[in-house]
Coordinates of C-alpha atoms and ligand atoms in Angstrom, one line a residue:
Chain A
M29 CA 0.0 0.0 0.0
P30 CA 1.6 3.3 -1.0
T31 CA 2.5 5.5 1.9
F32 CA 1.1 9.0 1.9
N33 CA 3.0 11.8 3.7
P34 CA 0.4 14.2 5.1
M35 CA 1.7 17.8 4.6
S36 CA 2.0 20.1 7.5
R37 CA -0.3 23.1 7.7
R38 CA 2.7 25.3 7.0
Q39 CA 3.6 23.3 3.8
V40 CA 0.0 23.6 2.6
L41 CA -0.1 27.3 3.2
Q42 CA 3.3 27.8 1.5
G43 CA 2.0 25.8 -1.5
L44 CA -1.1 27.9 -1.8
L45 CA 0.8 31.1 -1.5
M46 CA 3.2 29.9 -4.3
A47 CA 0.3 28.8 -6.5
T48 CA -1.4 32.1 -6.0
A49 CA 1.7 34.1 -6.7
A50 CA 2.4 31.9 -9.8
S51 CA -1.1 32.5 -11.2
A52 CA -0.6 36.2 -10.9
L53 CA 2.6 36.0 -13.0
P54 CA 2.6 36.1 -16.8
P55 CA 2.9 32.5 -17.9
W56 CA 6.4 33.0 -19.4
Q57 CA 7.7 34.0 -15.9
V58 CA 6.4 30.8 -14.4
L59 CA 7.7 28.7 -17.3
A60 CA 11.1 30.4 -17.7
Q61 CA 11.7 29.8 -14.0
H62 CA 11.7 26.1 -14.6
N63 CA 13.1 24.9 -17.9
G64 CA 14.2 28.0 -19.6
P65 CA 16.6 28.1 -22.5
K66 CA 20.4 28.0 -22.1
T67 CA 21.9 31.4 -21.4
R68 CA 25.2 33.1 -22.0
V69 CA 27.1 35.8 -20.2
I70 CA 27.3 39.3 -21.6
P71 CA 31.0 39.8 -21.3
S72 CA 31.0 43.5 -20.3
T73 CA 28.7 43.1 -17.3
G74 CA 28.3 39.4 -16.4
D75 CA 24.6 39.5 -16.9
T76 CA 23.1 36.7 -18.9
V77 CA 20.8 36.5 -21.9
P78 CA 19.1 33.4 -23.5
L79 CA 21.1 32.1 -26.4
V80 CA 18.3 32.5 -28.8
G81 CA 16.4 35.8 -29.3
L82 CA 14.0 37.2 -31.9
G83 CA 14.6 39.3 -34.9
S84 CA 11.9 41.5 -36.5
W85 CA 13.1 42.4 -40.1
I86 CA 10.2 41.9 -42.5
T87 CA 8.3 39.5 -40.2
F88 CA 7.0 42.3 -37.8
N89 CA 6.5 45.0 -40.5
V90 CA 2.7 44.6 -40.7
G91 CA 1.6 48.2 -40.5
D92 CA -1.8 48.7 -38.9
D93 CA -3.2 45.4 -40.0
P94 CA -5.1 44.2 -36.9
E95 CA -5.0 40.5 -37.8
L96 CA -1.3 40.5 -38.5
L97 CA -0.6 42.5 -35.4
E98 CA -2.3 39.8 -33.3
Q99 CA -0.3 37.1 -35.1
C100 CA 2.9 39.0 -34.1
A101 CA 1.8 39.3 -30.6
D102 CA 1.2 35.6 -30.5
V103 CA 4.7 35.0 -31.7
M104 CA 6.0 37.3 -29.0
A105 CA 3.9 35.5 -26.4
A106 CA 5.3 32.1 -27.4
F107 CA 8.8 33.6 -27.4
F108 CA 8.5 34.8 -23.9
E109 CA 6.7 31.7 -22.7
S110 CA 9.7 29.7 -24.1
G111 CA 12.0 31.8 -22.0
G112 CA 13.1 34.3 -24.7
R113 CA 14.3 37.8 -23.9
M114 CA 16.2 39.6 -26.6
I115 CA 14.2 41.2 -29.4
D116 CA 16.0 43.1 -32.1
S117 CA 14.7 45.8 -34.3
S118 CA 15.5 49.1 -36.1
P119 CA 13.9 52.2 -37.4
M120 CA 14.7 50.9 -40.8
Y121 CA 12.2 48.0 -40.4
G122 CA 9.0 49.9 -41.3
S123 CA 6.4 49.4 -38.6
S124 CA 8.3 46.6 -36.7
Q125 CA 9.1 48.7 -33.7
A126 CA 5.5 49.7 -33.3
T127 CA 4.5 46.0 -33.6
I128 CA 6.9 45.1 -30.9
G129 CA 5.4 47.9 -28.8
Y130 CA 1.9 46.5 -29.4
G131 CA 3.0 43.1 -28.3
L132 CA 4.9 44.3 -25.2
D133 CA 1.8 46.3 -24.2
K134 CA -0.6 43.5 -24.8
L135 CA 1.6 41.0 -22.9
D136 CA 2.8 43.4 -20.3
A137 CA 6.3 42.1 -21.0
Y138 CA 8.3 45.3 -20.4
E139 CA 10.2 43.7 -17.5
R140 CA 10.8 40.5 -19.5
V141 CA 12.2 41.9 -22.8
F142 CA 15.8 42.7 -23.5
S143 CA 15.3 45.5 -25.9
A144 CA 17.9 45.7 -28.7
D145 CA 17.3 48.5 -31.2
K146 CA 19.4 50.5 -33.7
L147 CA 20.4 54.0 -34.7
W148 CA 20.0 54.3 -38.4
T149 CA 20.6 57.7 -39.8
S150 CA 23.1 59.5 -41.9
S151 CA 22.3 62.8 -40.2
P152 CA 23.8 62.3 -36.7
D153 CA 22.1 65.5 -35.5
E154 CA 18.8 63.6 -35.8
G155 CA 20.0 60.6 -33.8
R156 CA 18.5 61.6 -30.5
D157 CA 15.1 62.3 -32.1
Q158 CA 15.2 59.0 -33.9
I159 CA 16.0 57.1 -30.7
E160 CA 13.2 58.9 -28.9
A161 CA 10.7 58.0 -31.7
S162 CA 11.9 54.3 -31.5
R163 CA 11.6 54.3 -27.7
S164 CA 8.1 55.6 -27.9
D165 CA 7.2 52.9 -30.5
W166 CA 8.5 50.2 -28.3
G167 CA 6.9 51.8 -25.2
V168 CA 9.9 51.0 -23.0
S169 CA 11.4 53.5 -20.6
R170 CA 14.9 53.0 -22.0
F171 CA 16.6 50.6 -24.3
D172 CA 18.9 47.9 -23.1
L173 CA 21.0 47.9 -26.2
L174 CA 21.4 50.4 -29.1
Q175 CA 23.5 49.6 -32.1
V176 CA 24.8 51.6 -34.9
H177 CA 23.0 50.0 -37.9
N178 CA 25.2 48.9 -40.7
L179 CA 28.0 51.3 -39.5
R180 CA 25.9 54.2 -40.9
A181 CA 27.7 57.4 -39.9
W182 CA 29.3 55.3 -37.3
R183 CA 31.7 57.8 -35.8
E184 CA 29.1 60.4 -34.8
N185 CA 26.4 57.9 -34.1
L186 CA 28.6 55.8 -31.8
E187 CA 29.5 58.9 -30.0
T188 CA 25.8 59.6 -29.3
L189 CA 25.4 56.1 -28.0
L190 CA 28.4 56.1 -25.8
T191 CA 27.4 59.5 -24.3
M192 CA 23.9 58.1 -23.6
K193 CA 25.5 55.1 -21.9
D194 CA 27.7 57.3 -19.8
D195 CA 24.6 59.4 -18.8
G196 CA 22.8 56.2 -17.7
E197 CA 20.3 56.4 -20.5
L198 CA 21.3 53.1 -22.1
R199 CA 22.8 49.9 -20.7
Y200 CA 24.7 48.6 -23.8
V201 CA 26.2 49.9 -27.0
G202 CA 26.9 48.1 -30.2
I203 CA 27.4 48.1 -33.9
T204 CA 26.0 45.9 -36.6
T205 CA 26.8 44.6 -40.0
S206 CA 25.4 41.7 -42.1
H207 CA 26.1 39.6 -45.2
G208 CA 29.8 39.8 -44.3
R209 CA 30.0 43.5 -45.3
R210 CA 32.7 45.9 -44.2
H211 CA 34.4 43.4 -41.8
D212 CA 37.7 45.4 -42.0
E213 CA 36.1 48.6 -40.8
F214 CA 34.1 46.6 -38.2
E215 CA 37.3 45.1 -36.9
T216 CA 38.9 48.5 -36.5
I217 CA 35.9 49.8 -34.5
M218 CA 35.9 46.7 -32.3
R219 CA 39.6 47.5 -31.5
D220 CA 39.2 51.2 -30.9
Y221 CA 35.9 51.6 -29.1
P222 CA 34.5 50.2 -25.8
L223 CA 31.7 48.1 -27.3
D224 CA 29.4 45.8 -25.4
F225 CA 28.0 44.1 -28.4
V226 CA 28.6 43.5 -32.1
Q227 CA 26.0 42.1 -34.4
L228 CA 27.0 40.1 -37.6
T229 CA 26.0 37.3 -39.8
Y230 CA 27.1 33.8 -38.9
N231 CA 25.7 30.4 -39.8
P232 CA 27.0 27.1 -41.2
V233 CA 27.6 28.5 -44.6
D234 CA 28.6 32.1 -43.8
R235 CA 31.6 31.5 -41.6
E236 CA 33.8 34.4 -42.4
A237 CA 33.3 35.8 -38.8
E238 CA 35.2 32.8 -37.4
Q239 CA 38.4 34.1 -38.9
R240 CA 38.9 37.5 -37.1
L241 CA 35.7 38.9 -35.7
L242 CA 34.7 36.2 -33.3
P243 CA 38.2 35.8 -31.8
L244 CA 38.5 39.6 -31.5
A245 CA 35.2 39.7 -29.7
R246 CA 36.5 37.2 -27.2
E247 CA 39.8 39.1 -26.8
R248 CA 37.9 42.5 -26.3
E249 CA 35.1 40.9 -24.2
I250 CA 32.4 42.0 -26.6
G251 CA 29.1 40.1 -26.8
V252 CA 28.2 38.8 -30.3
I253 CA 24.6 38.8 -31.6
V254 CA 24.1 36.7 -34.7
N255 CA 21.7 37.9 -37.4
R256 CA 20.5 36.1 -40.6
P257 CA 21.0 32.6 -39.0
F258 CA 18.8 31.1 -41.8
Q259 CA 20.0 33.5 -44.5
Q260 CA 16.5 35.1 -44.3
G261 CA 14.9 31.7 -44.7
R262 CA 16.7 30.8 -47.9
L263 CA 19.0 28.3 -46.2
I264 CA 16.1 26.4 -44.7
D265 CA 14.2 26.4 -48.0
R266 CA 17.3 25.0 -49.7
L267 CA 17.7 22.3 -47.1
G268 CA 14.0 21.5 -47.0
D269 CA 14.4 19.1 -50.0
H270 CA 16.8 16.9 -48.0
D271 CA 16.2 14.6 -45.0
L272 CA 17.7 15.6 -41.7
P273 CA 20.7 13.3 -41.0
D274 CA 20.1 10.7 -38.3
W275 CA 23.1 12.0 -36.3
A276 CA 21.3 15.3 -35.8
S277 CA 19.4 13.6 -32.9
E278 CA 22.8 13.3 -31.1
V279 CA 22.7 17.0 -30.5
G280 CA 19.0 17.0 -29.9
A281 CA 18.1 18.7 -33.2
E282 CA 14.8 17.6 -34.7
T283 CA 14.8 20.0 -37.6
W284 CA 17.2 21.8 -39.9
A285 CA 16.4 25.0 -38.2
Q286 CA 17.4 23.6 -34.8
L287 CA 20.6 22.1 -36.3
I288 CA 21.6 25.4 -37.7
L289 CA 20.9 27.3 -34.5
K290 CA 22.7 24.7 -32.4
F291 CA 25.7 25.2 -34.7
I292 CA 25.6 28.9 -34.2
I293 CA 25.1 29.1 -30.5
S294 CA 27.6 26.3 -29.7
H295 CA 30.4 28.7 -30.9
P296 CA 31.8 29.9 -27.5
D297 CA 32.0 33.5 -28.6
V298 CA 28.4 33.8 -29.7
T299 CA 26.1 35.4 -27.1
C300 CA 22.7 35.2 -28.9
A301 CA 21.3 34.3 -32.3
I302 CA 18.1 36.3 -33.4
P303 CA 16.1 34.4 -36.0
A304 CA 13.0 36.1 -37.1
T305 CA 9.7 34.4 -37.7
T306 CA 6.0 35.0 -38.3
Q307 CA 5.0 31.6 -36.8
V308 CA 4.4 30.4 -33.3
E309 CA 5.6 26.9 -34.0
H310 CA 8.8 28.2 -35.5
V311 CA 9.5 30.5 -32.5
R312 CA 9.0 27.5 -30.1
E313 CA 11.2 25.3 -32.3
N314 CA 13.9 28.0 -32.4
M315 CA 13.9 28.5 -28.7
A316 CA 14.0 24.8 -28.0
A317 CA 17.3 24.8 -29.8
A318 CA 18.9 26.7 -26.9
S319 CA 19.1 23.5 -24.9
S320 CA 21.6 20.8 -24.2
P321 CA 23.2 19.0 -25.8
L322 CA 25.1 21.4 -28.0
P323 CA 27.5 20.2 -30.6
D324 CA 31.2 19.8 -29.8
D325 CA 33.9 20.8 -32.3
D326 CA 33.8 17.6 -34.3
M327 CA 30.0 17.8 -34.6
R328 CA 30.2 21.4 -35.6
Q329 CA 32.5 20.6 -38.3
R330 CA 30.2 17.8 -39.5
I331 CA 27.2 20.2 -39.5
A332 CA 29.0 22.8 -41.5
E333 CA 30.3 20.3 -44.0
T334 CA 26.9 18.5 -44.5
I335 CA 25.0 21.8 -44.9
G336 CA 27.7 23.3 -47.1
E337 CA 27.5 20.3 -49.5
L338 CA 23.7 20.2 -49.8
Chain B
M13 CA 26.4 53.3 -49.7
S14 CA 29.5 51.3 -49.5
E15 CA 29.9 47.9 -51.1
W16 CA 26.8 48.7 -53.1
W17 CA 27.5 45.8 -55.4
T18 CA 26.8 43.3 -52.6
Y19 CA 23.2 44.5 -52.3
R20 CA 20.4 42.8 -54.1
P21 CA 16.8 44.2 -54.7
E22 CA 15.6 41.8 -51.9
D23 CA 17.7 43.6 -49.4
F24 CA 15.5 46.7 -49.9
L25 CA 12.2 44.9 -49.7
L26 CA 10.9 45.7 -46.3
F27 CA 7.7 43.7 -46.2
S28 CA 6.4 40.2 -47.1
P29 CA 4.0 39.6 -50.0
R30 CA 1.3 38.6 -47.5
V31 CA 1.5 42.1 -45.9
Y32 CA 1.5 43.9 -49.2
W33 CA -1.6 42.1 -50.6
R34 CA -3.4 42.6 -47.3
L35 CA -3.1 46.4 -47.9
F36 CA -5.5 46.1 -50.7
E37 CA -7.9 43.9 -48.8
L38 CA -8.1 46.4 -45.9
H39 CA -8.2 49.3 -48.2
N40 CA -11.2 47.9 -50.1
A41 CA -13.0 47.0 -46.9
D42 CA -12.5 50.5 -45.5
W43 CA -13.7 52.4 -48.6
W44 CA -16.6 50.2 -49.8
P45 CA -18.7 51.2 -51.8
L46 CA -16.4 53.8 -53.3
Q47 CA -15.3 51.1 -55.8
I48 CA -18.5 51.6 -57.7
V49 CA -17.9 55.4 -58.2
A50 CA -14.3 54.5 -59.2
L51 CA -15.5 52.1 -61.8
L52 CA -17.9 54.7 -63.3
A53 CA -15.1 57.2 -63.3
G54 CA -12.9 54.7 -65.2
L55 CA -15.8 54.1 -67.7
S56 CA -15.8 57.9 -68.3
I57 CA -12.2 57.8 -69.4
L58 CA -12.8 54.9 -71.7
T59 CA -15.8 56.7 -73.3
A60 CA -13.6 59.7 -73.8
L61 CA -11.1 57.6 -75.6
L62 CA -13.7 55.9 -77.8
R63 CA -15.6 59.2 -78.6
P64 CA -13.6 62.2 -77.6
R65 CA -15.8 65.3 -77.0
P66 CA -14.6 68.9 -76.6
W67 CA -15.1 68.6 -72.9
S68 CA -13.6 65.1 -72.4
S69 CA -10.2 66.3 -71.6
R70 CA -11.4 68.7 -68.9
L71 CA -13.7 66.1 -67.3
N72 CA -11.1 63.4 -67.3
G73 CA -8.4 65.8 -66.0
I74 CA -10.6 66.3 -62.9
I75 CA -11.3 62.6 -62.5
L76 CA -7.7 61.7 -62.8
A77 CA -6.5 64.5 -60.6
A78 CA -9.0 63.3 -57.9
G79 CA -7.7 59.8 -58.3
W80 CA -4.0 60.8 -57.9
G81 CA -4.8 62.9 -55.0
F82 CA -6.9 60.2 -53.3
V83 CA -4.4 57.5 -53.9
A84 CA -1.6 59.7 -52.6
W85 CA -3.4 60.3 -49.3
A86 CA -5.7 57.3 -48.6
F87 CA -3.5 54.5 -50.0
L88 CA 0.2 55.6 -50.2
W89 CA 0.3 57.8 -47.1
Q90 CA -2.1 56.1 -44.8
R91 CA -1.6 52.5 -45.8
Y92 CA 1.6 51.8 -47.7
A93 CA 4.0 54.3 -46.1
P94 CA 3.8 52.6 -42.6
I95 CA 5.3 49.4 -44.1
N96 CA 7.6 51.1 -46.6
W97 CA 9.3 54.4 -45.6
A98 CA 10.5 55.0 -49.1
I99 CA 6.9 55.7 -50.1
E100 CA 7.0 59.0 -48.1
Y101 CA 9.1 60.3 -50.9
V102 CA 6.6 59.1 -53.5
V103 CA 3.6 60.8 -52.0
P104 CA 4.6 64.4 -53.0
L105 CA 5.1 63.1 -56.6
F106 CA 1.5 61.8 -56.7
A107 CA 0.3 65.1 -55.4
L108 CA 2.3 66.9 -58.0
Q109 CA 0.8 64.6 -60.7
A110 CA -2.7 65.5 -59.4
L111 CA -1.9 69.2 -59.8
L112 CA -0.3 68.7 -63.3
L113 CA -3.3 66.7 -64.6
L114 CA -5.6 69.3 -63.2
G115 CA -3.7 72.2 -64.7
V116 CA -2.9 70.8 -68.1
L117 CA -6.1 68.8 -68.9
S118 CA -8.6 71.3 -67.5
S119 CA -7.0 74.2 -69.3
G120 CA -7.6 72.4 -72.6
W121 CA -4.0 72.5 -73.7
L122 CA -4.1 68.8 -74.4
T123 CA -6.5 67.1 -76.8
L124 CA -7.3 63.4 -77.0
P125 CA -6.7 61.5 -80.2
D126 CA -9.6 61.1 -82.5
R127 CA -7.8 59.4 -85.3
R128 CA -7.8 55.6 -85.6
R129 CA -4.2 55.1 -85.2
L130 CA -2.0 52.8 -83.2
P131 CA -1.5 55.2 -80.2
R132 CA -5.2 55.5 -79.8
Y133 CA -5.7 51.8 -79.7
I134 CA -2.9 51.3 -77.3
G135 CA -4.5 54.0 -75.1
L136 CA -7.8 52.2 -75.3
A137 CA -6.3 48.8 -74.5
L138 CA -4.3 50.2 -71.5
T139 CA -7.4 51.9 -70.1
L140 CA -9.7 49.0 -70.7
Y141 CA -7.2 46.8 -69.0
A142 CA -6.6 49.1 -66.0
V143 CA -10.4 49.7 -65.3
M144 CA -11.9 46.3 -66.2
L145 CA -9.2 43.6 -66.1
H146 CA -6.6 44.7 -63.5
P147 CA -9.1 44.1 -60.6
L148 CA -9.3 40.5 -61.7
I149 CA -5.6 39.8 -61.2
P150 CA -6.0 38.4 -57.7
L151 CA -8.2 35.7 -59.1
M152 CA -5.6 34.8 -61.6
S153 CA -2.9 34.6 -58.9
G154 CA -5.0 32.5 -56.5
R155 CA -5.6 35.3 -54.1
S156 CA -8.9 36.6 -52.7
W157 CA -11.0 38.9 -54.9
Q158 CA -11.2 41.2 -51.9
M159 CA -7.6 42.1 -52.7
A160 CA -8.6 43.6 -56.1
E161 CA -6.7 46.7 -57.2
I162 CA -9.3 49.2 -58.3
F163 CA -8.7 52.1 -60.7
A164 CA -8.5 55.5 -59.0
M165 CA -8.2 53.9 -55.6
T166 CA -4.9 52.1 -55.9
P167 CA -1.7 53.2 -57.8
D168 CA -1.0 50.6 -60.5
P169 CA -4.4 50.7 -62.4
L170 CA -4.4 54.5 -61.9
A171 CA -1.0 54.9 -63.4
I172 CA -1.8 52.5 -66.3
A173 CA -5.1 54.3 -67.1
T174 CA -3.4 57.7 -67.0
L175 CA -0.8 56.4 -69.5
G176 CA -3.7 55.0 -71.6
L177 CA -5.4 58.4 -71.7
L178 CA -2.1 60.3 -72.5
V179 CA -0.5 58.0 -74.9
G180 CA -2.2 59.4 -78.0
A181 CA -2.9 62.9 -76.7
H182 CA -1.3 65.8 -78.4
P183 CA 0.7 68.0 -78.4
A184 CA 3.6 65.8 -77.2
R185 CA 5.2 68.6 -75.3
W186 CA 2.3 68.6 -72.8
A187 CA 1.7 64.8 -72.8
W188 CA 5.3 63.9 -71.8
P189 CA 5.5 65.8 -68.6
L190 CA 2.2 64.2 -67.5
M191 CA 3.5 60.7 -68.4
A192 CA 6.8 60.9 -66.4
I193 CA 5.4 60.1 -62.9
P194 CA 3.0 57.3 -64.1
L195 CA 6.0 55.8 -66.0
L196 CA 8.2 56.1 -63.0
W197 CA 5.5 54.5 -60.7
C198 CA 5.1 51.6 -63.1
L199 CA 8.8 51.0 -63.0
L200 CA 8.9 51.1 -59.2
S201 CA 5.9 48.8 -59.1
W202 CA 7.5 46.3 -61.5
I203 CA 10.7 46.2 -59.4
T204 CA 8.6 45.7 -56.2
L205 CA 6.4 43.0 -57.6
D206 CA 9.3 41.2 -59.3
T207 CA 11.4 41.3 -56.0
M208 CA 8.4 39.9 -54.2
G209 CA 8.3 37.0 -56.7
S210 CA 4.8 38.0 -58.0
S211 CA 3.8 36.2 -61.2
T212 CA 2.1 39.4 -62.5
A213 CA 5.2 41.7 -62.2
W214 CA 5.3 42.0 -65.9
V215 CA 2.0 43.9 -66.0
P216 CA 3.4 47.4 -65.2
L217 CA 6.5 46.7 -67.3
I218 CA 4.3 45.9 -70.4
A219 CA 2.3 49.1 -69.6
I220 CA 5.6 51.1 -69.8
G221 CA 6.5 49.4 -73.1
L222 CA 3.2 50.0 -74.7
A223 CA 3.0 53.6 -73.5
L224 CA 6.5 54.3 -74.9
L225 CA 5.7 52.6 -78.2
G226 CA 2.5 54.6 -78.6
R227 CA 4.2 57.9 -77.7
F228 CA 7.1 57.3 -80.1
W229 CA 4.8 56.0 -83.0
P230 CA 5.2 58.4 -86.0
R231 CA 2.4 61.0 -86.0
T232 CA 2.6 61.9 -89.7
G233 CA 0.5 59.4 -91.6
R234 CA -3.1 60.3 -92.2
A235 CA -4.2 57.2 -94.0
N236 CA -6.5 56.0 -91.2
S237 CA -7.8 59.3 -90.1
T238 CA -11.6 59.6 -89.7
Ligands
NAP3 N1 22.5 44.8 -40.4 C1 21.7 44.4 -39.5 O1 21.7 45.0 -38.4 C2 20.8 43.2 -39.7 C3 20.8 42.6 -40.9 C4 20.0 41.5 -41.1 C5 19.2 41.0 -40.1 N2 19.3 41.6 -38.9 C6 18.5 41.1 -37.7 O2 18.6 39.7 -37.6 C7 17.3 39.1 -37.7 C8 17.3 37.8 -38.3 O3 17.7 37.9 -39.7 P1 16.7 37.8 -40.9 O4 15.3 38.1 -40.4 O5 17.2 38.6 -42.0 O6 16.7 36.2 -41.4 P2 16.6 34.8 -40.6 O7 16.2 35.0 -39.2 O8 17.8 34.1 -41.0 O9 15.4 34.2 -41.4 C9 14.1 34.5 -41.2 C10 13.2 33.6 -42.0 O10 13.4 32.3 -41.5 C11 12.2 31.6 -41.4 N3 12.2 30.8 -40.2 C12 12.4 31.2 -38.9 N4 12.4 30.2 -38.0 C13 12.1 29.1 -38.8 C14 12.0 27.7 -38.5 N5 12.1 27.2 -37.3 N6 11.8 26.8 -39.5 C15 11.7 27.3 -40.8 N7 11.8 28.6 -41.2 C16 12.0 29.5 -40.2 C17 11.1 32.7 -41.3 O11 10.0 32.3 -41.9 P3 8.6 32.1 -41.0 O12 8.1 33.4 -40.8 O13 7.8 31.2 -42.0 O14 9.0 31.4 -39.8 C18 11.8 33.9 -41.9 O15 11.3 34.0 -43.3 C19 16.4 40.2 -38.4 O16 15.1 40.0 -38.2 C20 17.0 41.4 -37.8 O17 16.4 41.7 -36.6 C21 20.1 42.7 -38.7

């Protein structure tokens, strides 16, 4: 006969209190407390962020379309429920910032989000106004991270961001590039300026960053955000005609998307990959990739070779 | 822009086809039943091309100017610009086109062709297409008919019909300035649709080709004149 341990009155009360507290929390806070995604340390502060975040280029540019705004909010809800935090956007991305603001407001997720936005202007005098307009679209009190988008007017714009950081208006400062563009200039800025983050393209077929930028990020203690993990979806479309190799299960990857993400985030110098998606299933799938086991060096090589050949 | 050669048209497309086509669906729903008025206005332009009257040019100048003004404000500014910041620079051009049409056509400086010559037929074909057939494109492409692009309410059929009206109009020195913005819009629309992978991207491109063919067609022969 099974034994039954009667709970003390105190235990029952504690349980009830916890359940009540939990029910008052947004669902992602309860979930994230238990089996959240793997995180990585932000080198400049020692804080952590989940290894997978959320991009917003094209996917969140839905204008005032009420139906599509709801779909984006659903994606954000699933992202937070899966333990996600970093969302990346830019004033260049049409209405994406306002869409994120809509989702944050609806989900009351201001505390949860790690807000990563960009400064994108060739008129540095307008930088502050642009940042204020972006902040108002997001609805956050201040940004966690602002990056100079695609090195646009980077000298002056970086100065603006570094001043904001000094004044306590911003936590982190970064720069971005993509498609392997302007890596030489990128490298120089990484050497000369006190950056917290860089954002660049890296995936099993775009590996140029491994040569100089990723080692330099480690040396200079700069966090690395990875954009275009799926080459804007083209990589996955290309792989879609092929079966996932059996050995993918050894690293816990059930889909090509997860195998790619696991390849990216297993690089020790990567802080966070930011795939974009319009689909709740995809955001869940992507977040689930930020879990053990991650590929070791041999497996990483195998992933890159296999995907490179297909 | 540095390393410009590494950029492809896709890098400048800010939105997905799904979001683009939904613009028309929402626009149609918001403005119903204005579509009926727009269709009648389109028929008036067709009639003017079939049987030009002394007042045709003036009336259609007003209709087209209203169309360009409406599309600039209600479609481009209110709907399209939020997902495509580049459209903010196009809106003033549409407003300018409205003023030009109003100024030139209503002052009677431009007359519509009354001779049965190729430019006139091209004009008729373009306008007929823009008013009657272009709205059917969603059905051909497997999209909902609610996404229909209606003349005088959305830019592509408006630009094509404007080219249709102007292609045979004379004198050329007044027709050309009025055709510049519609031609530019068709070019932009072709690039956008082609980058989106739309199967009907060739439509604005053909409109450009036909309009140029009609405009450059020699004006001298009188063999077919009525
Ligand atoms: N210079 C810069 O600063 C820069 C440049 C490029 C990108 N970025 C940032 O990086 C983010 C990511 O890059 P990206 O958006 O260009 O491309 P991406 O994340 O590589 O690819 C996005 C595409 O992948 C598809 N996708 C996502 N998850 C999937 C899954 N699990 N299975 C199958 N398909 C999936 C999405 O389609 P569905 O919607 O169907 O899921 C979407 O079309 C951007 O959104 C942006 O925030 C920054």
